[in-house]
Rosetta silent file (secondary structure, phi, psi, omega in degrees, C-alpha in Angstrom):
SEQUENCE: XXXXXXXXXXXXXXXXXXXXXXXXXXXXXXXXXXXXXXXXXXXXXXXXXXXXXXXXXXXXXXXXXXXXXXXXXXXXXXXXXXXXXXXXXXXXXXXXXXXXXXXXXXXXXXXXXXXXXXXXXXXXXXXXXXXXXXXXXXXXXXXXXXXXXXXXXXXXXXXXXXXXXXXXXXXXXXXXXXXXXXXXXXXXXXXXXXXXXXXXXXXXXXXXXXXXXXXXXXXXXXXXXXXXXXXXXXXXXXXXXXXXXXXXXXXXXXXXXXXXXXXXXXXXXXXXXXXXXXXXXXXXXXXXXXXXXXXXXXXXXXXXXXXXXXXXXXXXXXXXXXXXXXXXXXXXXXXXXXX
SCORE:     score description
SCORE:     0.000 S_00000001
   1 L     0.000  -10.401 -176.065  123.345  143.691  113.550 S_00000001
   2 H   -57.262  -44.835  178.818  126.894  142.730  114.567 S_00000001
   3 H   -59.126  -37.918  179.520  126.286  138.914  114.450 S_00000001
   4 H   -68.473  -35.609  177.236  124.875  139.236  110.940 S_00000001
   5 H   -65.496  -40.268  177.979  127.886  141.313  109.873 S_00000001
   6 H   -64.586  -40.459  176.708  130.233  138.625  111.211 S_00000001
   7 H   -63.499  -41.017  177.812  128.287  135.965  109.326 S_00000001
   8 H   -60.882  -40.650  178.404  128.484  138.077  106.179 S_00000001
   9 H   -63.014  -39.224  178.251  132.255  138.301  106.635 S_00000001
  10 H   -64.924  -42.420  178.012  132.536  134.521  106.900 S_00000001
  11 H   -61.279  -40.018  179.169  130.522  134.077  103.711 S_00000001
  12 H   -62.139  -40.644  179.937  132.829  136.528  101.928 S_00000001
  13 H   -64.125  -45.537  179.926  135.916  134.526  102.965 S_00000001
  14 H   -62.512  -43.680 -179.045  134.473  131.233  101.719 S_00000001
  15 H   -64.152  -41.580 -179.595  133.378  132.842   98.474 S_00000001
  16 H   -63.054  -41.830  178.933  136.778  134.453   97.889 S_00000001
  17 H   -64.819  -39.716 -179.853  138.599  131.113   98.296 S_00000001
  18 H   -61.813  -47.739 -176.888  136.188  129.410   95.919 S_00000001
  19 H   -75.034  -25.835  175.738  136.657  131.959   93.149 S_00000001
  20 H   -63.152  -41.732  176.971  140.429  132.131   93.673 S_00000001
  21 H   -66.608  -44.052 -178.327  140.602  128.422   92.785 S_00000001
  22 H   -62.075  -43.738 -176.311  138.179  128.848   89.868 S_00000001
  23 H   -69.625  -24.375  176.232  140.053  131.795   88.347 S_00000001
  24 H   -67.224  -24.556 -179.140  143.336  129.883   88.392 S_00000001
  25 L   -97.167   -3.285 -175.186  141.722  127.420   85.968 S_00000001
  26 L   -79.420  130.640  175.270  140.057  130.081   83.800 S_00000001
  27 L   -88.749  130.821 -177.292  141.313  130.502   80.245 S_00000001
  28 L  -146.725  162.292  179.123  141.423  134.140   79.179 S_00000001
  29 L   -71.930  154.741  179.577  142.995  136.382   76.583 S_00000001
  30 L   -78.178   56.309 -179.085  146.381  138.000   77.358 S_00000001
  31 L  -122.811  124.627 -178.973  144.701  141.349   77.946 S_00000001
  32 E   -63.618  143.902  178.046  144.987  143.062   81.346 S_00000001
  33 E  -115.218  122.485 -179.228  141.772  143.567   83.300 S_00000001
  34 E  -110.392  119.040 -179.573  141.516  146.651   85.512 S_00000001
  35 E  -103.726  128.335  177.133  138.719  146.642   88.100 S_00000001
  36 E  -114.991  117.186 -175.009  137.544  149.914   89.621 S_00000001
  37 E  -145.402 -166.127  179.165  135.326  149.450   92.654 S_00000001
  38 L  -151.208  159.531  174.086  134.555  150.477   96.204 S_00000001
  39 L   -92.622  -36.825 -176.148  133.986  149.017   99.654 S_00000001
  40 E   -74.533  128.855 -179.142  131.440  151.590  100.812 S_00000001
  41 L   -64.507  140.396 -178.507  127.937  150.793   99.617 S_00000001
  42 L    97.541 -171.936 -174.200  126.538  153.329   97.185 S_00000001
  43 L   -83.601  134.633  174.860  128.244  155.812   94.887 S_00000001
  44 L  -125.012   -3.871  179.179  131.764  157.070   95.515 S_00000001
  45 L   109.936   26.542 -177.396  132.634  158.340   92.029 S_00000001
  46 H   -65.099  -44.214 -175.249  133.745  155.209   90.173 S_00000001
  47 H   -62.102  -45.126  174.690  132.239  156.147   86.803 S_00000001
  48 H   -59.644  -32.567  176.734  134.042  159.534   86.525 S_00000001
  49 H   -66.705  -43.536  177.899  137.263  157.707   87.370 S_00000001
  50 H   -57.353  -47.520 -178.643  136.608  155.180   84.589 S_00000001
  51 H   -61.209  -45.756 -179.106  136.015  158.005   82.103 S_00000001
  52 H   -63.682  -42.330 -178.043  139.149  159.874   83.187 S_00000001
  53 H   -67.795  -37.435  176.854  141.351  156.769   83.046 S_00000001
  54 H   -58.286  -46.498 -178.324  140.134  155.826   79.568 S_00000001
  55 H   -65.539  -43.270 -179.187  141.112  159.266   78.286 S_00000001
  56 H   -67.540  -44.176 -175.041  144.490  159.281   80.050 S_00000001
  57 H   -72.169  -26.580  174.079  145.446  155.723   79.104 S_00000001
  58 H   -59.852  -36.470  179.808  144.572  156.266   75.451 S_00000001
  59 L   -65.629  -17.209  177.761  147.340  158.858   75.396 S_00000001
  60 L  -100.619   10.690  174.273  149.715  156.042   76.384 S_00000001
  61 L    95.923    4.503  178.647  148.633  153.800   73.509 S_00000001
  62 L   -84.060  152.713  175.726  145.940  151.700   75.187 S_00000001
  63 L  -122.189   83.970 -172.188  142.617  150.848   73.520 S_00000001
  64 E   -75.523  145.405  165.068  140.267  150.293   76.474 S_00000001
  65 E  -120.209  159.956 -172.578  136.963  148.477   76.429 S_00000001
  66 E  -125.749  138.267  169.487  134.535  148.513   79.363 S_00000001
  67 E  -115.790  145.160 -177.436  132.396  145.888   81.066 S_00000001
  68 E  -152.658  162.293 -179.925  129.586  146.840   83.421 S_00000001
  69 L   -75.935  -36.668 -176.416  126.566  145.331   85.113 S_00000001
  70 L    77.697   58.231 -175.164  124.033  147.733   83.579 S_00000001
  71 L   -57.820  134.504  174.888  122.031  148.507   86.694 S_00000001
  72 L    85.557    3.446  179.616  118.268  148.787   86.161 S_00000001
  73 L  -107.597  157.310  176.640  118.198  147.101   82.755 S_00000001
  74 L  -108.782   87.931 -167.138  116.650  143.813   81.681 S_00000001
  75 L   -81.759  -37.077 -176.050  119.469  142.489   79.543 S_00000001
  76 L    99.306 -164.609 -173.491  118.635  138.817   79.075 S_00000001
  77 L   -76.089  -30.633 -177.024  120.940  135.832   78.755 S_00000001
  78 L  -107.592  148.307  175.450  123.583  137.397   76.535 S_00000001
  79 L   -61.876  151.716  171.410  125.548  140.624   77.075 S_00000001
  80 E  -102.136  140.774 -175.385  124.594  143.674   75.046 S_00000001
  81 E  -128.049  149.256  178.890  127.432  145.445   73.274 S_00000001
  82 E  -174.348  178.199 -177.488  127.809  148.835   71.686 S_00000001
  83 L  -155.025  145.276  177.596  129.879  151.928   71.156 S_00000001
  84 L    85.317 -131.086 -176.376  129.191  155.663   70.886 S_00000001
  85 L   -84.530  105.283 -177.127  125.674  156.931   71.465 S_00000001
  86 L  -112.328  152.209  178.224  123.853  154.199   73.399 S_00000001
  87 L   -82.033  125.394 -179.548  120.365  154.117   74.876 S_00000001
  88 H   -61.380  -32.431 -177.414  120.422  154.194   78.676 S_00000001
  89 H   -68.898  -21.040  178.779  117.279  152.059   78.861 S_00000001
  90 H   -98.044  -29.676 -174.569  119.111  149.213   77.091 S_00000001
  91 H  -111.626  -18.227 -171.338  122.599  149.598   78.583 S_00000001
  92 L    98.631  152.424 -174.709  122.093  151.427   81.889 S_00000001
  93 H   -67.194  -41.755 -177.258  122.811  155.077   82.614 S_00000001
  94 H   -69.986  -46.403  174.598  126.460  154.698   83.640 S_00000001
  95 H   -59.986  -39.405  178.676  127.559  152.503   80.688 S_00000001
  96 H   -63.867  -38.503  178.080  125.709  154.826   78.297 S_00000001
  97 H   -66.221  -44.428  179.374  127.472  157.822   79.841 S_00000001
  98 H   -60.328  -45.482 -179.526  130.894  156.160   79.587 S_00000001
  99 H   -62.268  -41.860 -178.673  130.275  155.259   75.943 S_00000001
 100 H   -66.788  -40.394 -175.717  129.097  158.779   75.118 S_00000001
 101 H   -77.450  -27.575 -171.194  132.028  160.481   76.866 S_00000001
 102 H  -121.554  -17.841 -174.134  134.802  158.188   75.617 S_00000001
 103 L    62.919   19.060  176.698  133.533  156.259   72.551 S_00000001
 104 L   -76.815  144.371  175.303  134.974  153.147   74.178 S_00000001
 105 L   -66.246  143.546 -174.029  133.257  149.841   73.322 S_00000001
 106 E  -126.661  140.300  170.095  130.986  148.597   76.111 S_00000001
 107 E  -127.501  128.980 -173.064  129.696  145.164   77.108 S_00000001
 108 E  -123.749  128.127  175.818  126.953  144.995   79.728 S_00000001
 109 L  -174.060  147.725  175.138  125.731  141.972   81.677 S_00000001
 110 L   -58.185  -31.489  174.411  125.441  140.871   85.330 S_00000001
 111 L   -88.477   94.040 -174.053  127.989  138.163   84.467 S_00000001
 112 H   -67.625  -25.824  177.364  130.949  140.425   83.805 S_00000001
 113 H   -67.493  -41.342  175.992  133.185  137.553   82.739 S_00000001
 114 H   -65.688  -37.102  175.935  130.825  136.698   79.904 S_00000001
 115 H   -61.294  -41.422  178.032  130.668  140.398   79.059 S_00000001
 116 H   -60.626  -46.448 -179.214  134.474  140.410   78.921 S_00000001
 117 H   -61.405  -44.837 -179.625  134.553  137.391   76.565 S_00000001
 118 H   -68.483  -34.792 -178.922  131.996  138.910   74.188 S_00000001
 119 H   -63.238  -50.682 -175.976  133.715  142.310   74.290 S_00000001
 120 H   -73.066  -20.262  175.680  137.135  141.090   73.188 S_00000001
 121 H   -74.741  -43.328 -177.382  135.552  138.861   70.541 S_00000001
 122 H   -79.138  -31.444 -177.572  133.573  141.679   68.919 S_00000001
 123 L  -121.026   78.848 -174.204  136.247  144.358   69.380 S_00000001
 124 L   -66.948  -13.896  178.024  139.603  142.619   68.760 S_00000001
 125 L   -77.026  -13.297 -179.477  141.517  145.914   68.870 S_00000001
 126 L   -65.412  126.002  178.380  140.786  146.222   72.615 S_00000001
 127 L  -121.153   10.958  175.823  143.993  145.638   74.584 S_00000001
 128 E  -154.873  129.799  177.898  142.749  146.666   78.035 S_00000001
 129 E  -111.973  127.167  178.496  139.443  145.855   79.742 S_00000001
 130 E  -111.464  128.384  176.438  138.155  148.136   82.500 S_00000001
 131 E   -98.143  116.538  175.476  135.374  146.971   84.799 S_00000001
 132 E   -79.590  106.935 -168.958  133.146  149.786   86.034 S_00000001
 133 L    71.507 -175.710  178.720  132.441  148.488   89.530 S_00000001
 134 L   105.086   10.556  177.857  132.869  144.750   90.040 S_00000001
 135 L   -59.054  -35.562 -179.416  135.360  144.624   92.893 S_00000001
 136 L   -92.875   -0.746  178.619  133.094  142.052   94.544 S_00000001
 137 L   -87.357   80.467 -168.362  132.277  140.261   91.256 S_00000001
 138 L   -73.055  -11.049  175.488  134.909  137.595   91.809 S_00000001
 139 L   -66.465  -22.487  178.635  133.943  135.546   88.750 S_00000001
 140 L   -87.383  116.499  174.340  135.774  138.199   86.730 S_00000001
 141 L   -61.462  157.697  178.877  139.557  137.673   86.840 S_00000001
 142 L  -150.431  148.475  178.930  141.553  140.819   87.425 S_00000001
 143 L  -106.523  -30.400  179.709  145.138  142.013   87.170 S_00000001
 144 E  -137.636  137.350  177.194  144.817  145.430   88.815 S_00000001
 145 E  -124.171  129.221  174.611  142.315  146.672   91.396 S_00000001
 146 E  -118.753  131.530  176.524  141.646  150.316   92.231 S_00000001
 147 E  -104.395  131.541  176.860  139.365  151.308   95.101 S_00000001
 148 E  -107.237  127.275  176.349  137.530  154.626   94.970 S_00000001
 149 E  -134.487  163.114  178.406  136.357  156.167   98.231 S_00000001
 150 L  -116.948 -159.810 -174.840  135.058  159.555   99.330 S_00000001
 151 L   -65.310  -15.240  177.828  135.144  161.551  102.555 S_00000001
 152 L   -77.171  -18.985  178.626  133.152  158.796  104.314 S_00000001
 153 L    49.886 -108.644 -177.508  136.131  156.435  103.784 S_00000001
 154 L  -112.107   14.052  177.308  135.203  153.215  105.677 S_00000001
 155 L    59.220 -131.734  179.170  132.418  154.597  107.858 S_00000001
 156 L   -85.258    0.860  176.529  132.201  152.775  111.174 S_00000001
 157 L    86.302   -1.245 -176.658  134.397  149.962  109.811 S_00000001
 158 L   -97.407  149.474  172.673  131.681  147.308  109.965 S_00000001
 159 E   -72.137  162.673  170.992  130.372  145.074  107.212 S_00000001
 160 L   -58.234  145.602   -1.355  126.743  145.108  106.159 S_00000001
 161 L   -92.651    2.769 -179.748  124.253  145.206  107.817 S_00000001
 162 L   -78.474  -16.594  179.370  125.989  146.639  110.914 S_00000001
 163 L  -147.025 -166.476 -174.245  127.925  149.105  108.775 S_00000001
 164 L  -100.347    8.848 -169.589  128.262  150.388  105.208 S_00000001
 165 E   -97.354  139.566  175.442  131.000  148.088  103.899 S_00000001
 166 L   -83.039  -24.256  178.840  130.717  145.390  101.233 S_00000001
 167 L  -142.662  162.125 -179.219  134.056  143.909  102.299 S_00000001
 168 L   -63.942  157.387  177.837  136.296  144.197  105.384 S_00000001
 169 H   -57.901  -33.426 -179.215  138.622  147.173  105.793 S_00000001
 170 H   -60.538  -18.341  178.993  141.543  144.759  105.438 S_00000001
 171 H   -61.679  -26.193  179.608  140.567  144.345  101.774 S_00000001
 172 H   -62.358  -26.093 -179.800  142.234  147.703  101.109 S_00000001
 173 H   -77.641   -8.745 -178.269  145.606  146.077  101.700 S_00000001
 174 H  -101.454   -5.706 -178.582  145.044  143.665   98.799 S_00000001
 175 L   -92.407  173.028 -178.117  144.340  146.256   96.086 S_00000001
 176 L   -88.472  -32.237 -179.689  146.854  148.132   93.959 S_00000001
 177 E  -154.963  150.862  174.208  145.714  151.684   94.720 S_00000001
 178 E  -119.284  123.639 -179.997  143.211  153.643   96.796 S_00000001
 179 E  -110.912  123.620 -176.967  141.834  156.860   95.311 S_00000001
 180 E  -111.948  122.709  175.725  140.102  159.236   97.702 S_00000001
 181 E   -73.174  138.615 -178.197  137.745  161.953   96.505 S_00000001
 182 L  -128.079   26.744 -176.497  138.241  165.275   98.247 S_00000001
 183 L   -56.032  -39.385 -170.673  135.582  167.427   96.569 S_00000001
 184 L   -90.677   -5.288 -179.191  133.918  168.400   99.817 S_00000001
 185 L   -83.989  148.681  173.633  137.038  169.147  101.866 S_00000001
 186 L   -56.374  141.164 -173.064  138.378  172.710  102.223 S_00000001
 187 L   -58.043  -30.482 -176.385  141.036  173.272   99.557 S_00000001
 188 L   -71.322  -18.837 -177.025  143.773  173.922  102.127 S_00000001
 189 L  -122.737    7.113 -174.303  143.471  170.447  103.632 S_00000001
 190 H   -54.227  -61.948 -173.107  142.253  168.345  100.726 S_00000001
 191 H   -66.898  -45.885 -176.572  145.379  166.385   99.895 S_00000001
 192 H   -60.814  -48.744 -176.403  146.785  166.169  103.430 S_00000001
 193 H   -67.158  -38.586 -178.091  143.566  165.007  105.083 S_00000001
 194 H   -65.777  -46.393 -178.985  142.742  162.506  102.360 S_00000001
 195 H   -69.043  -34.782  176.131  146.126  160.829  102.389 S_00000001
 196 H   -63.644  -42.480 -177.395  146.205  160.798  106.196 S_00000001
 197 H   -64.244  -45.253 -176.747  142.794  159.142  106.307 S_00000001
 198 H   -76.293  -25.844  178.115  143.620  156.346  103.883 S_00000001
 199 H   -65.119  -26.518  179.771  147.053  155.713  105.392 S_00000001
 200 L   -62.910  -26.277 -174.290  145.314  154.700  108.612 S_00000001
 201 L  -116.067   -6.331 -170.455  143.870  151.627  106.874 S_00000001
 202 L  -123.794  136.335 -179.983  146.295  150.879  104.041 S_00000001
 203 L   -76.377  172.709 -171.502  149.820  149.463  104.110 S_00000001
 204 L   -70.325  -17.584 -178.610  152.763  151.104  102.390 S_00000001
 205 L   -76.382  -17.520 -177.671  152.668  148.783   99.357 S_00000001
 206 L   -89.474  130.177  178.033  149.334  150.194   98.169 S_00000001
 207 E   -68.140  136.116 -177.879  149.469  153.334   96.039 S_00000001
 208 E  -129.093  131.182  177.004  147.512  156.180   97.636 S_00000001
 209 E  -151.611  162.033  175.748  146.365  159.372   95.995 S_00000001
 210 E  -112.189  164.009 -178.122  143.566  161.917   96.200 S_00000001
 211 E  -153.286  162.438  178.812  141.436  163.310   93.405 S_00000001
 212 E  -140.633  149.184 -179.239  138.705  165.853   92.874 S_00000001
 213 E  -113.787  117.248 -176.509  135.745  166.151   90.566 S_00000001
 214 E  -124.740  149.286  177.471  135.011  169.671   89.371 S_00000001
 215 E   -72.721  125.012 -176.820  132.441  171.289   87.089 S_00000001
 216 E  -108.348  -24.209  179.566  134.212  172.343   83.893 S_00000001
 217 E  -164.618  166.591  173.291  131.323  173.501   81.676 S_00000001
 218 E  -120.099  133.731 -177.998  127.555  173.662   81.234 S_00000001
 219 E  -120.727  128.912  176.670  125.915  172.204   78.117 S_00000001
 220 E   -72.834  123.748 -169.703  122.419  173.009   76.874 S_00000001
 221 L   -64.018  -39.781 -175.031  120.793  169.614   76.432 S_00000001
 222 L   -79.674  -38.644 -174.635  118.697  170.400   73.339 S_00000001
 223 L  -100.119  -20.445 -177.539  121.119  172.513   71.313 S_00000001
 224 L    81.982    0.866  178.433  124.488  171.248   72.564 S_00000001
 225 L   -64.528  133.848 -179.513  125.721  174.798   73.164 S_00000001
 226 E  -111.517  147.047  175.810  128.403  174.870   75.881 S_00000001
 227 E  -134.083  140.927  171.988  129.321  177.646   78.290 S_00000001
 228 L   -66.096  157.709 -178.668  132.184  177.966   80.715 S_00000001
 229 H   -52.636  -41.722 -179.338  131.084  178.250   84.379 S_00000001
 230 H   -63.227  -41.056  179.213  131.670  182.034   84.420 S_00000001
 231 H   -67.009  -37.815  179.405  129.567  182.491   81.279 S_00000001
 232 H   -68.515  -35.640  176.656  126.800  180.313   82.668 S_00000001
 233 H   -61.517  -40.172  177.385  126.748  182.357   85.873 S_00000001
 234 H   -65.693  -43.586  179.810  126.172  185.487   83.785 S_00000001
 235 H   -60.973  -38.958 -172.881  123.425  183.783   81.773 S_00000001
 236 H   -92.204   -1.531 -176.512  121.616  182.562   84.881 S_00000001
 237 L   -59.712  126.789  178.116  121.973  185.729   86.962 S_00000001
 238 L    82.357   -1.767  179.983  118.619  186.733   88.437 S_00000001
 239 L   -97.557  155.007  173.182  116.818  183.614   87.151 S_00000001
 240 L   -76.542  119.608 -178.185  115.162  180.874   89.188 S_00000001
 241 E  -113.733  131.868  174.350  117.457  177.866   88.967 S_00000001
 242 E  -113.885  140.549  175.501  116.477  174.327   89.931 S_00000001
 243 E  -115.815  134.041 -177.281  118.977  171.498   90.336 S_00000001
 244 E  -127.815  136.403 -179.563  117.860  167.890   89.937 S_00000001
 245 E  -146.654  126.506  172.096  119.892  164.775   90.694 S_00000001
 246 L  -113.161   63.492 -177.493  119.092  161.074   90.603 S_00000001
 247 L  -127.999  178.915 -176.262  122.466  159.899   91.876 S_00000001
 248 L   -66.449  -35.179 -177.723  123.803  158.302   95.046 S_00000001
 249 L  -130.338   76.928 -178.493  124.697  161.635   96.680 S_00000001
 250 H   -58.118  -36.377 -176.977  122.500  164.457   95.301 S_00000001
 251 H   -63.044  -30.401  177.020  123.610  166.885   98.013 S_00000001
 252 H   -64.726  -39.896  177.850  127.206  166.653   96.795 S_00000001
 253 H   -64.795  -45.797  179.838  126.034  167.799   93.349 S_00000001
 254 H   -61.989  -39.603  178.882  124.005  170.657   94.802 S_00000001
 255 H   -63.228  -41.868  179.482  126.971  171.720   96.935 S_00000001
 256 H   -61.708  -38.155  177.164  129.242  171.767   93.893 S_00000001
 257 H   -66.041  -41.956  179.760  126.838  174.063   92.052 S_00000001
 258 H   -67.108  -34.126 -177.983  126.652  176.432   95.009 S_00000001
 259 H   -66.537  -26.238  177.612  130.436  176.447   95.366 S_00000001
 260 L   -90.526    0.651  172.844  130.883  177.901   91.885 S_00000001
 261 L   109.692    6.064  178.760  128.369  180.649   92.699 S_00000001
 262 L   -79.750  135.913  172.605  124.966  179.391   91.546 S_00000001
 263 L   -96.921  116.667 -176.731  121.975  180.320   93.685 S_00000001
 264 L   -96.457  113.622  178.246  119.584  177.372   93.667 S_00000001
 265 L   -74.960  -23.975 -176.593  115.964  178.358   94.198 S_00000001
 266 E  -154.413  142.752  174.053  114.905  174.716   94.251 S_00000001
 267 E  -129.305  147.603  179.953  116.531  171.292   94.479 S_00000001
 268 E  -133.698  112.576  177.438  115.038  167.902   93.726 S_00000001
 269 E   -94.629  127.115 -179.389  116.684  164.717   94.992 S_00000001
 270 L  -119.595  161.532  178.995  115.632  161.541   93.182 S_00000001
 271 L   -61.253  149.993  177.374  116.586  157.885   93.743 S_00000001
 272 L   -58.248  139.160 -177.732  119.860  156.715   92.250 S_00000001
 273 L    65.852   26.507  178.464  119.419  155.499   88.653 S_00000001
 274 L   -55.453  139.200 -171.443  116.026  157.260   88.421 S_00000001
 275 L   -82.255  -20.712 -175.284  114.479  156.518   85.014 S_00000001
 276 L    60.956   32.279  174.976  112.936  159.975   84.283 S_00000001
 277 L  -137.078  100.289    9.385  109.840  158.251   82.956 S_00000001
 278 L   -82.333  169.932 -179.377  107.614  160.111   83.520 S_00000001
 279 L   -69.741  136.744  177.687  109.433  163.440   83.590 S_00000001
 280 L   -92.596    3.506 -168.614  109.563  165.189   86.993 S_00000001
 281 H   -80.875  -20.476 -176.257  110.288  168.618   85.498 S_00000001
 282 H   -64.162  -23.450 -178.785  106.740  169.881   84.958 S_00000001
 283 H   -84.164   -6.189 -175.723  106.384  170.528   88.691 S_00000001
 284 L   -91.279  123.555  177.385  109.461  172.793   88.798 S_00000001
 285 L   -92.654   73.583 -174.086  108.834  176.547   88.684 S_00000001
 286 L  -136.241  149.358  175.799  112.272  177.344   87.295 S_00000001
 287 L   -81.707  -33.540  177.946  113.743  179.214   84.351 S_00000001
 288 E  -132.479  143.746  176.914  116.736  176.868   84.156 S_00000001
 289 E  -123.488  127.613 -177.652  117.146  173.268   85.315 S_00000001
 290 E  -109.629  130.698 -179.493  120.619  171.849   85.933 S_00000001
 291 E  -121.743  164.165  167.699  121.283  168.095   85.791 S_00000001
 292 E   -79.783  162.652  176.261  124.251  165.781   86.172 S_00000001
 293 H   -63.191  -35.379  179.562  125.586  164.059   83.059 S_00000001
 294 H   -64.296  -37.444  177.117  124.375  160.748   84.430 S_00000001
 295 H   -74.331  -40.401 -174.759  120.813  162.097   84.653 S_00000001
 296 H   -63.238  -28.891 -178.469  120.961  163.923   81.327 S_00000001
 297 L   -61.181  -20.612 -179.838  121.756  160.728   79.434 S_00000001
 298 L  -102.756    3.189 -173.602  118.144  159.666   80.171 S_00000001
 299 L  -117.607   10.006 -172.991  116.514  163.023   79.393 S_00000001
 300 L   -66.780  -23.040 -178.789  117.544  163.692   75.810 S_00000001
 301 L  -102.029    8.199 -178.427  114.062  162.967   74.438 S_00000001
 302 L   -74.348  -36.448  175.824  112.124  164.936   77.041 S_00000001
 303 L    78.964   28.790  177.416  112.271  168.164   75.046 S_00000001
 304 L   -96.290  113.104 -174.323  112.459  170.633   77.932 S_00000001
 305 L   -68.371   -9.520 -177.552  114.356  173.708   76.716 S_00000001
 306 L   -82.789  -10.501 -168.507  115.258  174.701   80.289 S_00000001
 307 E   -82.137  128.011  171.624  117.669  171.804   80.865 S_00000001
 308 E  -121.746  149.200 -178.007  121.417  172.378   81.167 S_00000001
 309 E  -110.620  126.213  175.616  123.978  169.695   81.993 S_00000001
 310 E   -86.257  105.580 -179.067  126.797  170.324   84.475 S_00000001
 311 E   -90.768  145.780 -171.850  129.747  168.472   82.952 S_00000001
 312 E  -126.336  162.056  173.788  132.667  167.504   85.157 S_00000001
 313 E  -132.579  143.155  177.466  136.318  166.515   84.965 S_00000001
 314 E   -96.041  133.235  178.974  138.333  164.337   87.307 S_00000001
 315 E  -122.679  129.970  178.139  141.748  165.594   88.439 S_00000001
 316 E   -95.519  134.135 -176.187  144.332  163.404   90.187 S_00000001
 317 L   -71.354  -28.450 -176.567  146.515  165.128   92.780 S_00000001
 318 L   -94.994  111.421 -178.958  149.537  162.913   92.085 S_00000001
 319 L   -66.071  -15.202  179.933  151.074  163.695   88.664 S_00000001
 320 L   -92.995   -1.723 -175.651  152.868  160.347   88.760 S_00000001
 321 H   -64.896  -49.224 -178.629  149.715  158.287   89.212 S_00000001
 322 H   -64.658  -46.035  175.076  148.900  157.824   85.507 S_00000001
 323 H   -58.249  -38.814  177.162  152.533  157.000   84.515 S_00000001
 324 H   -62.076  -45.675 -179.221  152.644  154.510   87.408 S_00000001
 325 H   -64.768  -41.237  178.625  149.391  152.878   86.281 S_00000001
 326 H   -60.398  -44.406 -179.805  150.575  152.733   82.668 S_00000001
 327 H   -66.235  -38.528  177.963  153.798  150.992   83.679 S_00000001
 328 H   -63.693  -41.444  178.032  151.914  148.536   85.875 S_00000001
 329 H   -63.789  -41.669  178.591  149.591  147.702   82.966 S_00000001
 330 H   -61.738  -41.394  178.806  152.562  147.174   80.643 S_00000001
 331 H   -64.631  -44.451  179.277  154.138  144.793   83.161 S_00000001
 332 H   -64.070  -42.740 -179.317  150.887  142.848   83.598 S_00000001
 333 H   -63.118  -39.757  179.477  150.338  142.633   79.829 S_00000001
 334 H   -63.697  -42.733  179.626  153.862  141.332   79.290 S_00000001
 335 H   -65.520  -40.011  179.895  153.413  138.604   81.920 S_00000001
 336 H   -63.089  -36.817 -179.176  150.059  137.544   80.471 S_00000001
 337 H   -68.647  -26.791 -177.574  151.579  137.090   77.005 S_00000001
 338 H   -97.285   -5.914  178.495  154.272  134.805   78.380 S_00000001
 339 L   -75.843    0.000    0.000  152.014  132.710   80.623 S_00000001
């Protein structure tokens, strides 16, 4: 596969030069665009980062809006826009989850630049646009790029199809920050190992930090009742518990449940972005079924009283990361207004 990977790399270079010229001629609003993406194919935790950053940046006076591709939806020629409680079948599971968790306005379309234009037209109060994924969507101009990676980092270092990368490792030197998830590492080495790993591939000008995603509560899907992890452990003691995940890395979710003390009698791994139509739950001989928030957004009308949602929070290891990002956004916004 190496020759094909080299050819893929050449195509990426030509494409990047083409869009660099195009974006210099693109007229856009003086609103900073923050792209959150990854090099490694598949899920690395971008959506939880988007949700966390929206909440943090609001505290600094920003009014973020989000653009996304809307994977698995048939959107049509024009972007779909909305805010609050959105249907996953119309917007995609990740945009619907972001909207539900943050109440940020969302615009969804494969052409993220058109989504951006429609978003700022319909929601003029938006002063920051965040792209959930889209690092490789070069038609969308960007002012700040953040790369999210997990313990797999850059894999074998090769581009597709010889390796797992969408872009060369050298691309990490062109972004503003690299965020490495450390959920699966032992707590004593989380920060040290993560920063050591990314330093091997990233120059000193790129901000580097680690982060972790932890379960903070369990929510009963039908009633909305929430329980802290300790309370949920008491509730579920002695019961058959099944965990179901239709995400990129189901085993990471199952591991997180076991790490807080849940005994899983059964696990069910489903394809990423699984539609839950029809429901797979009838085959589970369980008293309680635990889902991710991304899965639960598509199961609200199923009506299975056994379903609980494991809700998570993202924590950044560097307390200066959010202030740094806020200042960078302020600088970019100021330059855009004077251009």
